[in-house]
PDB file of C-alpha atoms in Angstrom:
ATOM      1  CA  ALA P1130      81.579 -43.354 -11.183  1.00  0.00           C
ATOM      2  CA  GLU P1131      79.258 -45.531 -11.508  1.00  0.00           C
ATOM      3  CA  ALA P1132      77.967 -45.515  -8.195  1.00  0.00           C
ATOM      4  CA  GLU P1133      77.840 -41.749  -8.318  1.00  0.00           C
ATOM      5  CA  GLU P1134      76.310 -42.467 -12.288  1.00  0.00           C
ATOM      6  CA  LEU P1135      74.108 -44.714  -9.225  1.00  0.00           C
ATOM      7  CA  GLU P1136      73.394 -42.021  -7.268  1.00  0.00           C
ATOM      8  CA  GLY P1137      72.697 -39.579  -9.766  1.00  0.00           C
ATOM      9  CA  GLN P1138      69.924 -41.073 -10.566  1.00  0.00           C
ATOM     10  CA  ARG P1139      68.739 -41.936  -8.012  1.00  0.00           C
ATOM     11  CA  SER P1140      68.865 -38.326  -6.579  1.00  0.00           C
ATOM     12  CA  LYS P1141      67.470 -37.571  -9.685  1.00  0.00           C
ATOM     13  CA  GLY P1142      64.957 -40.006  -9.458  1.00  0.00           C
ATOM     14  CA  GLN P1143      63.780 -38.850  -5.294  1.00  0.00           C
ATOM     15  CA  GLU P1144      64.172 -35.498  -7.015  1.00  0.00           C
ATOM     16  CA  GLU P1145      61.027 -36.916  -9.462  1.00  0.00           C
ATOM     17  CA  GLU P1146      58.842 -38.026  -7.112  1.00  0.00           C
ATOM     18  CA  GLU P1147      59.654 -36.184  -4.790  1.00  0.00           C
ATOM     19  CA  GLU P1148      57.962 -33.067  -8.198  1.00  0.00           C
ATOM     20  CA  ARG P1149      55.496 -35.509  -8.619  1.00  0.00           C
ATOM     21  CA  ARG P1150      54.402 -35.976  -5.344  1.00  0.00           C
ATOM     22  CA  LYS P1151      54.280 -31.696  -4.640  1.00  0.00           C
ATOM     23  CA  GLN P1152      52.264 -31.862  -8.349  1.00  0.00           C
ATOM     24  CA  GLY P1153      49.830 -34.251  -6.904  1.00  0.00           C
ATOM     25  CA  GLN P1154      49.625 -32.740  -3.359  1.00  0.00           C
ATOM     26  CA  LYS P1155      49.707 -28.499  -6.221  1.00  0.00           C
ATOM     27  CA  GLU P1156      46.202 -30.928  -7.749  1.00  0.00           C
ATOM     28  CA  ALA P1157      44.867 -32.225  -4.352  1.00  0.00           C
ATOM     29  CA  GLU P1158      44.888 -28.784  -3.227  1.00  0.00           C
ATOM     30  CA  LEU P1159      43.181 -27.287  -6.555  1.00  0.00           C
ATOM     31  CA  LYS P1160      40.906 -29.551  -6.304  1.00  0.00           C
ATOM     32  CA  ALA P1161      39.830 -29.190  -2.892  1.00  0.00           C
ATOM     33  CA  GLU P1162      39.764 -25.473  -3.168  1.00  0.00           C
ATOM     34  CA  GLY P1163      37.806 -26.057  -6.195  1.00  0.00           C
ATOM     35  CA  GLU P1164      34.973 -28.260  -4.568  1.00  0.00           C
ATOM     36  CA  ARG P1165      35.367 -26.125  -1.267  1.00  0.00           C
ATOM     37  CA  GLN P1166      33.831 -22.961  -4.084  1.00  0.00           C
ATOM     38  CA  LEU P1167      31.391 -25.008  -4.935  1.00  0.00           C
ATOM     39  CA  GLN P1168      29.913 -25.613  -1.995  1.00  0.00           C
ATOM     40  CA  GLN P1169      29.763 -22.460  -0.827  1.00  0.00           C
ATOM     41  CA  GLN P1170      28.587 -21.098  -4.056  1.00  0.00           C
ATOM     42  CA  LYS P1171      26.071 -24.481  -3.537  1.00  0.00           C
ATOM     43  CA  GLU P1172      25.130 -23.274  -0.400  1.00  0.00           C
ATOM     44  CA  ALA P1173      25.021 -19.176  -1.322  1.00  0.00           C
ATOM     45  CA  GLU P1174      22.179 -20.461  -3.748  1.00  0.00           C
ATOM     46  CA  GLU P1175      20.624 -21.985  -1.203  1.00  0.00           C
ATOM     47  CA  GLN P1176      20.394 -19.387   0.367  1.00  0.00           C
ATOM     48  CA  ARG P1177      18.803 -17.185  -1.900  1.00  0.00           C
ATOM     49  CA  GLU P1178      16.333 -19.348  -2.963  1.00  0.00           C
ATOM     50  CA  LYS P1179      15.254 -20.192   1.160  1.00  0.00           C
ATOM     51  CA  GLU P1180      14.989 -16.271   0.874  1.00  0.00           C
ATOM     52  CA  ARG P1181      13.625 -16.078  -2.107  1.00  0.00           C
ATOM     53  CA  LEU P1182      10.927 -18.689  -0.734  1.00  0.00           C
ATOM     54  CA  GLN P1183      10.814 -16.396   2.436  1.00  0.00           C
ATOM     55  CA  ALA P1184       9.995 -13.103   0.684  1.00  0.00           C
ATOM     56  CA  GLU P1185       7.666 -15.012  -1.099  1.00  0.00           C
ATOM     57  CA  ALA P1186       5.506 -16.667   1.497  1.00  0.00           C
ATOM     58  CA  GLU P1187       5.892 -13.103   3.833  1.00  0.00           C
ATOM     59  CA  GLU P1188       4.367 -11.556   0.742  1.00  0.00           C
ATOM     60  CA  ARG P1189       1.188 -14.306   0.690  1.00  0.00           C
ATOM     61  CA  GLU P1190       0.483 -13.200   4.372  1.00  0.00           C
ATOM     62  CA  ARG P1191       1.192  -9.552   4.036  1.00  0.00           C
ATOM     63  CA  GLN P1192      -1.888 -10.686   1.124  1.00  0.00           C
ATOM     64  CA  ARG P1193      -3.377 -12.473   3.121  1.00  0.00           C
ATOM     65  CA  LEU P1194      -3.787  -9.630   5.816  1.00  0.00           C
ATOM     66  CA  LYS P1195      -4.590  -7.037   3.290  1.00  0.00           C
ATOM     67  CA  ALA P1196      -7.094  -8.999   1.414  1.00  0.00           C
ATOM     68  CA  GLU P1197      -8.859  -9.980   5.337  1.00  0.00           C
ATOM     69  CA  ALA P1198      -8.320  -6.331   6.298  1.00  0.00           C
ATOM     70  CA  GLU P1199     -10.532  -4.590   3.496  1.00  0.00           C
ATOM     71  CA  GLU P1200     -13.310  -7.828   4.051  1.00  0.00           C
ATOM     72  CA  ARG P1201     -13.782  -7.209   7.418  1.00  0.00           C
ATOM     73  CA  GLU P1202     -14.108  -2.681   6.372  1.00  0.00           C
ATOM     74  CA  ARG P1203     -16.659  -4.159   3.518  1.00  0.00           C
ATOM     75  CA  GLN P1204     -18.388  -5.286   5.994  1.00  0.00           C
ATOM     76  CA  ARG P1205     -18.166  -2.874   8.075  1.00  0.00           C
ATOM     77  CA  LEU P1206     -19.390  -0.617   6.064  1.00  0.00           C
ATOM     78  CA  LYS P1207     -22.313  -2.790   4.872  1.00  0.00           C
ATOM     79  CA  ALA P1208     -23.274  -3.020   8.311  1.00  0.00           C
ATOM     80  CA  GLU P1209     -23.527   0.494   9.002  1.00  0.00           C
ATOM     81  CA  GLU P1210     -25.104   0.955   5.648  1.00  0.00           C
ATOM     82  CA  GLU P1211     -28.056  -1.922   6.742  1.00  0.00           C
ATOM     83  CA  GLU P1212     -28.651   0.045  10.429  1.00  0.00           C
ATOM     84  CA  THR P1213     -28.310   3.767   8.649  1.00  0.00           C
ATOM     85  CA  GLN P1214     -31.350   1.770   6.547  1.00  0.00           C
ATOM     86  CA  ARG P1215     -33.158   0.839   9.807  1.00  0.00           C
ATOM     87  CA  GLN P1216     -33.243   4.128  11.137  1.00  0.00           C
ATOM     88  CA  ARG P1217     -34.538   5.273   8.575  1.00  0.00           C
ATOM     89  CA  LEU P1218     -37.026   3.229   8.215  1.00  0.00           C
ATOM     90  CA  GLN P1219     -38.079   2.891  11.265  1.00  0.00           C
ATOM     91  CA  ALA P1220     -38.008   7.608  11.225  1.00  0.00           C
ATOM     92  CA  GLU P1221     -40.897   7.047   8.447  1.00  0.00           C
ATOM     93  CA  ALA P1222     -42.185   4.942   9.948  1.00  0.00           C
ATOM     94  CA  GLU P1223     -42.849   6.851  13.687  1.00  0.00           C
ATOM     95  CA  GLU P1224     -43.811   9.704  11.344  1.00  0.00           C
ATOM     96  CA  LYS P1225     -46.860   7.640   9.380  1.00  0.00           C
ATOM     97  CA  GLU P1226     -47.765   6.479  12.794  1.00  0.00           C
ATOM     98  CA  ARG P1227     -47.564   9.704  14.288  1.00  0.00           C
ATOM     99  CA  ARG P1228     -49.948  11.941  11.584  1.00  0.00           C
ATOM    100  CA  LEU P1229     -51.545   8.562  11.019  1.00  0.00           C
ATOM    101  CA  LYS P1230     -52.885   9.327  15.348  1.00  0.00           C
ATOM    102  CA  ALA P1231     -52.543  13.431  14.497  1.00  0.00           C
ATOM    103  CA  GLU P1232     -55.273  12.992  12.198  1.00  0.00           C
ATOM    104  CA  ALA P1233     -57.462  10.079  13.570  1.00  0.00           C
ATOM    105  CA  GLU P1234     -57.707  12.786  16.181  1.00  0.00           C
ATOM    106  CA  GLU P1235     -58.813  15.370  14.431  1.00  0.00           C
ATOM    107  CA  LYS P1236     -60.989  13.710  12.333  1.00  0.00           C
ATOM    108  CA  GLU P1237     -62.384  12.171  16.351  1.00  0.00           C
ATOM    109  CA  LYS P1238     -62.246  16.781  16.819  1.00  0.00           C
ATOM    110  CA  GLN P1239     -63.855  16.904  14.619  1.00  0.00           C
ATOM    111  CA  ARG P1240     -66.651  15.043  15.203  1.00  0.00           C
ATOM    112  CA  LEU P1241     -66.922  15.415  18.628  1.00  0.00           C
ATOM    113  CA  LYS P1242     -68.239  18.959  17.561  1.00  0.00           C
ATOM    114  CA  ALA P1243     -69.711  17.885  14.712  1.00  0.00           C
ATOM    115  CA  GLU P1244     -72.387  15.636  17.105  1.00  0.00           C
ATOM    116  CA  GLU P1245     -72.173  19.135  19.993  1.00  0.00           C
ATOM    117  CA  GLU P1246     -73.476  20.965  17.370  1.00  0.00           C
ATOM    118  CA  GLN P1247     -76.460  18.897  16.659  1.00  0.00           C
ATOM    119  CA  LYS P1248     -77.425  18.417  19.936  1.00  0.00           C
ATOM    120  CA  GLN P1249     -77.273  22.549  20.500  1.00  0.00           C
ATOM    121  CA  ARG P1250     -79.359  22.356  16.884  1.00  0.00           C
ATOM    122  CA  GLU P1251     -81.586  19.886  18.357  1.00  0.00           C
ATOM    123  CA  LYS P1252     -81.774  21.889  21.696  1.00  0.00           C
ATOM    124  CA  GLU P1253     -82.756  25.204  20.141  1.00  0.00           C
ATOM    125  CA  LYS P1254     -85.481  22.960  17.692  1.00  0.00           C
ATOM    126  CA  GLU P1255     -86.504  21.992  21.290  1.00  0.00           C
ATOM    127  CA  ARG P1256     -86.607  26.078  22.658  1.00  0.00           C
ATOM    128  CA  GLU P1257     -88.179  26.656  19.786  1.00  0.00           C
ATOM    129  CA  LYS P1258     -91.176  23.868  19.986  1.00  0.00           C
ATOM    130  CA  GLU P1259     -91.638  25.073  23.590  1.00  0.00           C
ATOM    131  CA  LYS P1260     -92.238  28.892  22.617  1.00  0.00           C
ATOM    132  CA  GLU P1261     -94.870  27.996  20.156  1.00  0.00           C
ATOM    133  CA  LYS P1262     -96.310  25.560  22.815  1.00  0.00           C
ATOM    134  CA  GLU P1263     -95.782  28.671  25.542  1.00  0.00           C
ATOM    135  CA  LYS P1264     -97.311  30.496  22.206  1.00  0.00           C
ATOM    136  CA  GLU P1265    -100.203  28.224  21.419  1.00  0.00           C
ATOM    137  CA  ARG P1266    -101.508  28.368  26.089  1.00  0.00           C
ATOM    138  CA  GLU P1267    -101.424  31.976  25.656  1.00  0.00           C
TER     139      GLU P1267
END
């Protein structure tokens, strides 16, 4: 009876030991699962942060490129405006030069005409004088 009781106690002790071992294994598995989930959460957060930083970098690059394009367009429009202004001023200067040249030519024509008329008057006077001399001789 004592041997049976010892055997029973030993068997009961083994069962309790087995139960504690199973419980420890279960706890270890739960702990490992919890750690695995924490690791996955951490990796997911790191991935989201990486994606957020990437999106921010892409947005900054888009803004930089947009600003560069706007600046190039401003410079192009400014250069276009300056060229238009230069052409307008050049056309005005050429027109003024043509007008002054035409005025100078007209003045010269008038001067030559007046000079010619003066010569004609002098010739006419000379002829009149000659006629007078002729009359006096007769």
